[in-house]
PDB file of C-alpha atoms in Angstrom:
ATOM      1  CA  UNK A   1     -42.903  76.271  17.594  1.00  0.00           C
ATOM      2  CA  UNK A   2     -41.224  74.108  20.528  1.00  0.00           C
ATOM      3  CA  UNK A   3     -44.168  72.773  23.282  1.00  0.00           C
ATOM      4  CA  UNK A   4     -42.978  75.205  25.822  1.00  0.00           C
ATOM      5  CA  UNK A   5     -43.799  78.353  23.531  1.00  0.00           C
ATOM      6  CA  UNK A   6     -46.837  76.414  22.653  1.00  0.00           C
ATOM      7  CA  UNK A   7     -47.640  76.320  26.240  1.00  0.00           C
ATOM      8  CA  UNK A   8     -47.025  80.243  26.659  1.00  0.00           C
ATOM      9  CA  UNK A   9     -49.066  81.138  23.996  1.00  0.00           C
ATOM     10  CA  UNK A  10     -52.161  79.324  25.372  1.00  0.00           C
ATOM     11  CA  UNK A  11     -51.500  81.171  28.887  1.00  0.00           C
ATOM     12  CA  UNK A  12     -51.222  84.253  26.977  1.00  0.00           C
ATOM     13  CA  UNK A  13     -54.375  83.763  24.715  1.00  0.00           C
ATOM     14  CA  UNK A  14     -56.377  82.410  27.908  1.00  0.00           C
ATOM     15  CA  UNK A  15     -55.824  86.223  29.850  1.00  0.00           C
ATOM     16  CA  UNK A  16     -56.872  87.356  26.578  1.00  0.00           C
ATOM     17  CA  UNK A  17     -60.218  85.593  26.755  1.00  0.00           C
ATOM     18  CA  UNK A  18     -63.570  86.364  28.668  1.00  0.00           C
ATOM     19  CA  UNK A  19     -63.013  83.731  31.148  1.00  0.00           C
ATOM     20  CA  UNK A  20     -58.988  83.945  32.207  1.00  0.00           C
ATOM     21  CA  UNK A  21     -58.746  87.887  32.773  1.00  0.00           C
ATOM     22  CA  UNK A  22     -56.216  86.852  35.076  1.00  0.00           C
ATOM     23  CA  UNK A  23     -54.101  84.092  35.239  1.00  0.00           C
ATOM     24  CA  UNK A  24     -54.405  81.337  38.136  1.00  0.00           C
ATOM     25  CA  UNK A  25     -52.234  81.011  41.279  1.00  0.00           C
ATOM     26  CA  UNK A  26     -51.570  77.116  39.855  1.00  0.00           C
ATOM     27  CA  UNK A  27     -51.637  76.079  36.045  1.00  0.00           C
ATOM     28  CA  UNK A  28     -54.947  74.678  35.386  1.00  0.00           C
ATOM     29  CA  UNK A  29     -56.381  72.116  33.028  1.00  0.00           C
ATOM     30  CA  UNK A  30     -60.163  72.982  32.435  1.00  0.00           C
ATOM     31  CA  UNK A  31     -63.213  70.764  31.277  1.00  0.00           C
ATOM     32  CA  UNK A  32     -66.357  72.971  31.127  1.00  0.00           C
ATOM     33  CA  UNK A  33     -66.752  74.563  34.731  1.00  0.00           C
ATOM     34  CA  UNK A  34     -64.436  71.534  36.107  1.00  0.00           C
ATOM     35  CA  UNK A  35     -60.207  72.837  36.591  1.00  0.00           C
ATOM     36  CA  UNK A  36     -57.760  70.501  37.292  1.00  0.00           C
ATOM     37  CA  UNK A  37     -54.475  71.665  39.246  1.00  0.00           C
ATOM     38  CA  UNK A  38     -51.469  70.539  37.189  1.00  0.00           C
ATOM     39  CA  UNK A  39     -48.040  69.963  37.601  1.00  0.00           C
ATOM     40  CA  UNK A  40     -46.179  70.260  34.314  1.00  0.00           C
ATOM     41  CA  UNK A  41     -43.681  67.452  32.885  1.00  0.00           C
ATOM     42  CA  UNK A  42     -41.803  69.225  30.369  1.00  0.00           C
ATOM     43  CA  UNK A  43     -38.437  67.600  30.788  1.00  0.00           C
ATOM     44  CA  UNK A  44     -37.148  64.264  29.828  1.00  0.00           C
ATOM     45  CA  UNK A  45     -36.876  63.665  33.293  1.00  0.00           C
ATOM     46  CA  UNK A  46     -40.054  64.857  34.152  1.00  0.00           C
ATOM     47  CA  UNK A  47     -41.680  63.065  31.659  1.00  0.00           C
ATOM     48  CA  UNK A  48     -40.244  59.442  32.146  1.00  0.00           C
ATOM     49  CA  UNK A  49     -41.009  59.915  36.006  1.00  0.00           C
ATOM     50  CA  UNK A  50     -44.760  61.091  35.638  1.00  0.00           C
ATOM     51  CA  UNK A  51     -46.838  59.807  38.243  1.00  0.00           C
ATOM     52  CA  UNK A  52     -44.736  57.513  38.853  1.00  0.00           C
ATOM     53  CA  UNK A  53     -44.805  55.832  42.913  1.00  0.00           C
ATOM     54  CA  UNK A  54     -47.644  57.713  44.174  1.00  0.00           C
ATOM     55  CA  UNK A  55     -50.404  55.710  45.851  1.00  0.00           C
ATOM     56  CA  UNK A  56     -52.774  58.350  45.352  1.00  0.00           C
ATOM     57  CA  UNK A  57     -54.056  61.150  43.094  1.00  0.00           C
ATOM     58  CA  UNK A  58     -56.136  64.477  44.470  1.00  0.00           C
ATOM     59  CA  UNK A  59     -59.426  64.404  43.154  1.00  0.00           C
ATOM     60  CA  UNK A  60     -58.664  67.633  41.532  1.00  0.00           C
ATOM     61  CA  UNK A  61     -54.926  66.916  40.546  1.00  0.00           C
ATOM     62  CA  UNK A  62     -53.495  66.073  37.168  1.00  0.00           C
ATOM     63  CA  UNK A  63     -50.523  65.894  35.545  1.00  0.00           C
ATOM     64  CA  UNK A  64     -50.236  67.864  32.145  1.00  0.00           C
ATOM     65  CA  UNK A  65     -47.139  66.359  29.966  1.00  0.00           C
ATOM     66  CA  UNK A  66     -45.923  68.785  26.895  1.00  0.00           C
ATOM     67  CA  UNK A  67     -45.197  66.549  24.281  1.00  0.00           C
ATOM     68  CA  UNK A  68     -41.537  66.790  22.293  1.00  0.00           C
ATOM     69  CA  UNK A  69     -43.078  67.419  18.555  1.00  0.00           C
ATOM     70  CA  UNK A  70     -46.660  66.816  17.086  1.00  0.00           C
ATOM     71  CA  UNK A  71     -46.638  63.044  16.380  1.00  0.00           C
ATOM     72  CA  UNK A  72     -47.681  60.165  17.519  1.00  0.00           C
ATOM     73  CA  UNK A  73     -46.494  59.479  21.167  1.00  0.00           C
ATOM     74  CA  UNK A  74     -47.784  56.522  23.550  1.00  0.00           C
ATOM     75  CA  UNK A  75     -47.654  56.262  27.127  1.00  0.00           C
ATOM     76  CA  UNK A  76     -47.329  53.192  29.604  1.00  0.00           C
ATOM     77  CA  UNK A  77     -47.865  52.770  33.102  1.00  0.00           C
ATOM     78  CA  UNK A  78     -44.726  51.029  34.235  1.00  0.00           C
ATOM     79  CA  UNK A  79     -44.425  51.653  38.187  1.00  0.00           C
ATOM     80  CA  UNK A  80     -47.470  53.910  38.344  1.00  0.00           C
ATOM     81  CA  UNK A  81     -49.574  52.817  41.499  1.00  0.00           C
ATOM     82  CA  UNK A  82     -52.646  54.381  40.288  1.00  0.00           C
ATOM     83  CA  UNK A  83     -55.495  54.123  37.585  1.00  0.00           C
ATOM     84  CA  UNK A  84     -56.151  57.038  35.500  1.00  0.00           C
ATOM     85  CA  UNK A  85     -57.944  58.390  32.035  1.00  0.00           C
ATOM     86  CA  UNK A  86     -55.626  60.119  29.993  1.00  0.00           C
ATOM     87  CA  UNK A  87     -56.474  62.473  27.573  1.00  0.00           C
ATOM     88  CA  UNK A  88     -54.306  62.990  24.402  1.00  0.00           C
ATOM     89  CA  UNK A  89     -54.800  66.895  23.255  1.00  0.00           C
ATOM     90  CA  UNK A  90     -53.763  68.570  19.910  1.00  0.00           C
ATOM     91  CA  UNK A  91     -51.903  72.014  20.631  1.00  0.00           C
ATOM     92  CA  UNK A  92     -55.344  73.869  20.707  1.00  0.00           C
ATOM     93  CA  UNK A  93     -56.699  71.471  23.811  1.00  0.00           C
ATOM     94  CA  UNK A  94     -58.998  69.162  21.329  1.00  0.00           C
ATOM     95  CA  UNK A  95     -59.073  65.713  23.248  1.00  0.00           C
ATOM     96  CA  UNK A  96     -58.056  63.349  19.865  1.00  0.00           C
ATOM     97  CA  UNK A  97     -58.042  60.623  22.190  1.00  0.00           C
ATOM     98  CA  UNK A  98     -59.230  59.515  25.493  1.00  0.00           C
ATOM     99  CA  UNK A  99     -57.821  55.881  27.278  1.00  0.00           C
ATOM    100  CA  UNK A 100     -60.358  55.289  30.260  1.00  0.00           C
ATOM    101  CA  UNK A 101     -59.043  53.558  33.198  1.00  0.00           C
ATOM    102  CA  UNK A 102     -55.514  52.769  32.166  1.00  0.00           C
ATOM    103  CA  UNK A 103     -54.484  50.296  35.307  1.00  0.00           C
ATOM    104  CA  UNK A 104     -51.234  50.071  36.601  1.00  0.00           C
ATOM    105  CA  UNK A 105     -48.593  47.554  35.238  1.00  0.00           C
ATOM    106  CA  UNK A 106     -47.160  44.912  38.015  1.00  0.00           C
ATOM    107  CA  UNK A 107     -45.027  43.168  36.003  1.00  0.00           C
ATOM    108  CA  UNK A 108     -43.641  43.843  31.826  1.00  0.00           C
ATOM    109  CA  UNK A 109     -44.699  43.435  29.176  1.00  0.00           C
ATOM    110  CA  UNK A 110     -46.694  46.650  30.708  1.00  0.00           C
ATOM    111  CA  UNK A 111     -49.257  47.988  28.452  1.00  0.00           C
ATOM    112  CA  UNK A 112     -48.846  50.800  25.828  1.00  0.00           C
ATOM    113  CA  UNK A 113     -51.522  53.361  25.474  1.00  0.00           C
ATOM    114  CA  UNK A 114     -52.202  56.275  23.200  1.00  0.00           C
ATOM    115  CA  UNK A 115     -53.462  57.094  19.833  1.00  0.00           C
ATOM    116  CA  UNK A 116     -51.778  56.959  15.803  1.00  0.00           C
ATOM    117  CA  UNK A 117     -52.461  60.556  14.973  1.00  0.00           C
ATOM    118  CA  UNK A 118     -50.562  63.268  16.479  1.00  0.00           C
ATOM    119  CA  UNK A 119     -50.413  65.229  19.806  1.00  0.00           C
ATOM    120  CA  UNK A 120     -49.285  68.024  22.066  1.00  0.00           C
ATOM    121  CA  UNK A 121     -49.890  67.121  25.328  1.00  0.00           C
ATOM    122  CA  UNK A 122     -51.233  64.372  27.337  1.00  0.00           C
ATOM    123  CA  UNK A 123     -53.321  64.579  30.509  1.00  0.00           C
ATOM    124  CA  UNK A 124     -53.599  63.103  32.965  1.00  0.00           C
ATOM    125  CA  UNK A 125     -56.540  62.863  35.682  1.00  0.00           C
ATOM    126  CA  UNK A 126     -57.610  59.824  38.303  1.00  0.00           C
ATOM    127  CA  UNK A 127     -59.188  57.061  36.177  1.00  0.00           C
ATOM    128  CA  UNK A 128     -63.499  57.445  36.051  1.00  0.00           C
ATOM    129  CA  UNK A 129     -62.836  60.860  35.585  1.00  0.00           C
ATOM    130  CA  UNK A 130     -63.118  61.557  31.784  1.00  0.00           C
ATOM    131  CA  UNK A 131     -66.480  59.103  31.925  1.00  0.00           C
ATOM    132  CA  UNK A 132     -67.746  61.385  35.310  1.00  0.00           C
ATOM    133  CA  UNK A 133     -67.876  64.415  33.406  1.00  0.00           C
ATOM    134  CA  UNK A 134     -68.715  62.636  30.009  1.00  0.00           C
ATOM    135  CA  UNK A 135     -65.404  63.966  28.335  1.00  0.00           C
ATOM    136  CA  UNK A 136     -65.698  63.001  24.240  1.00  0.00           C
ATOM    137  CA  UNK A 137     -63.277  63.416  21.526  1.00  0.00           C
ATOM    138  CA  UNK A 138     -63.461  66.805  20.223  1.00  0.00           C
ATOM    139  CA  UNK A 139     -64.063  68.552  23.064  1.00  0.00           C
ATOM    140  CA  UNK A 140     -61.676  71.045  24.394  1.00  0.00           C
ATOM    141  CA  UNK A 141     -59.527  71.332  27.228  1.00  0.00           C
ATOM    142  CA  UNK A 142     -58.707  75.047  28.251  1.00  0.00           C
ATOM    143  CA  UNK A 143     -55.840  75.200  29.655  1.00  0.00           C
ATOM    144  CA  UNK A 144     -54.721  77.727  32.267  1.00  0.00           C
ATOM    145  CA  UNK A 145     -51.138  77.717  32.778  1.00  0.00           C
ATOM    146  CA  UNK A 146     -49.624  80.533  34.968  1.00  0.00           C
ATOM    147  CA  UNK A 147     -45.781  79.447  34.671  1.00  0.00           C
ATOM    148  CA  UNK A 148     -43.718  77.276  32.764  1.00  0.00           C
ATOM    149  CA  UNK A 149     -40.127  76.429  33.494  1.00  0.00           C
TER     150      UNK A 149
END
């Protein structure tokens, strides 16, 4: 199953549940009663770029990245202005790993981040925020995606 029919399947299994009757105006990335608007990187493109150049993050902004295949995958933080916790999730939403304030990288080698075990998706979220709402490994992320290109 290819990320992007992964990512269907959650939206359709979320209206199926007690607390997505209906799906959300923007795809959402939910800890507990905090949701995070997302944009989506699917694409090669849209993955490279990220977050890329932008000096600042909405509080309750993200950036959800659908991995290319269940493996390992690390991230880096080349040209990214801002800190931020991201949150490596198995295709169900488990967190299997969480890197807390990654900081930007000013000059290479930059930094890679992410765990040795496999993943679907990565989010992303303003750095402090995974320690804010006391995020652990395990937990689940619901997500609450309402399109998909």
């Amino acid at each position: 199953m290819t990320n992007t029919q992964k990512l269907f399947a959650m939206a359709f299994l979320c209206a199926l549940s007690a607390g997505c009757r209906i799906l959300p105006k923007e795809n959402q990335a939910c800890y507990k009663s905090r949701c995070y608007c997302v944009e989506i990187a699917i694409s090669d493109e849209e993955k490279a770029k990220g977050l890329q150049q932008r000096e600042s993050l909405d509080k309750d902004k993200g950036m959800l990245f659908a991995l290319s295949g269940e493996r390992p995958q690390k991230f880096w933080m080349k040209d990214t202005l801002i800190p931020l916790d991201m949150l490596w999730l198995d295709y169900t939403g488990q967190i299997i790993y969480i890197e807390h304030d990654a900081v930007p990288c000013e000059k290479d080698p930059c930094s890679i981040y992410g765990p040795d075990v496999p993943a679907s998706y990565v989010l992303e979220v303003n750095a402090g925020e995974a320690s804010r709402l006391d995020m652990r490994v395990g937990e689940r992320i619901i997500l609450k995606l309402r399109a998909v290109k």
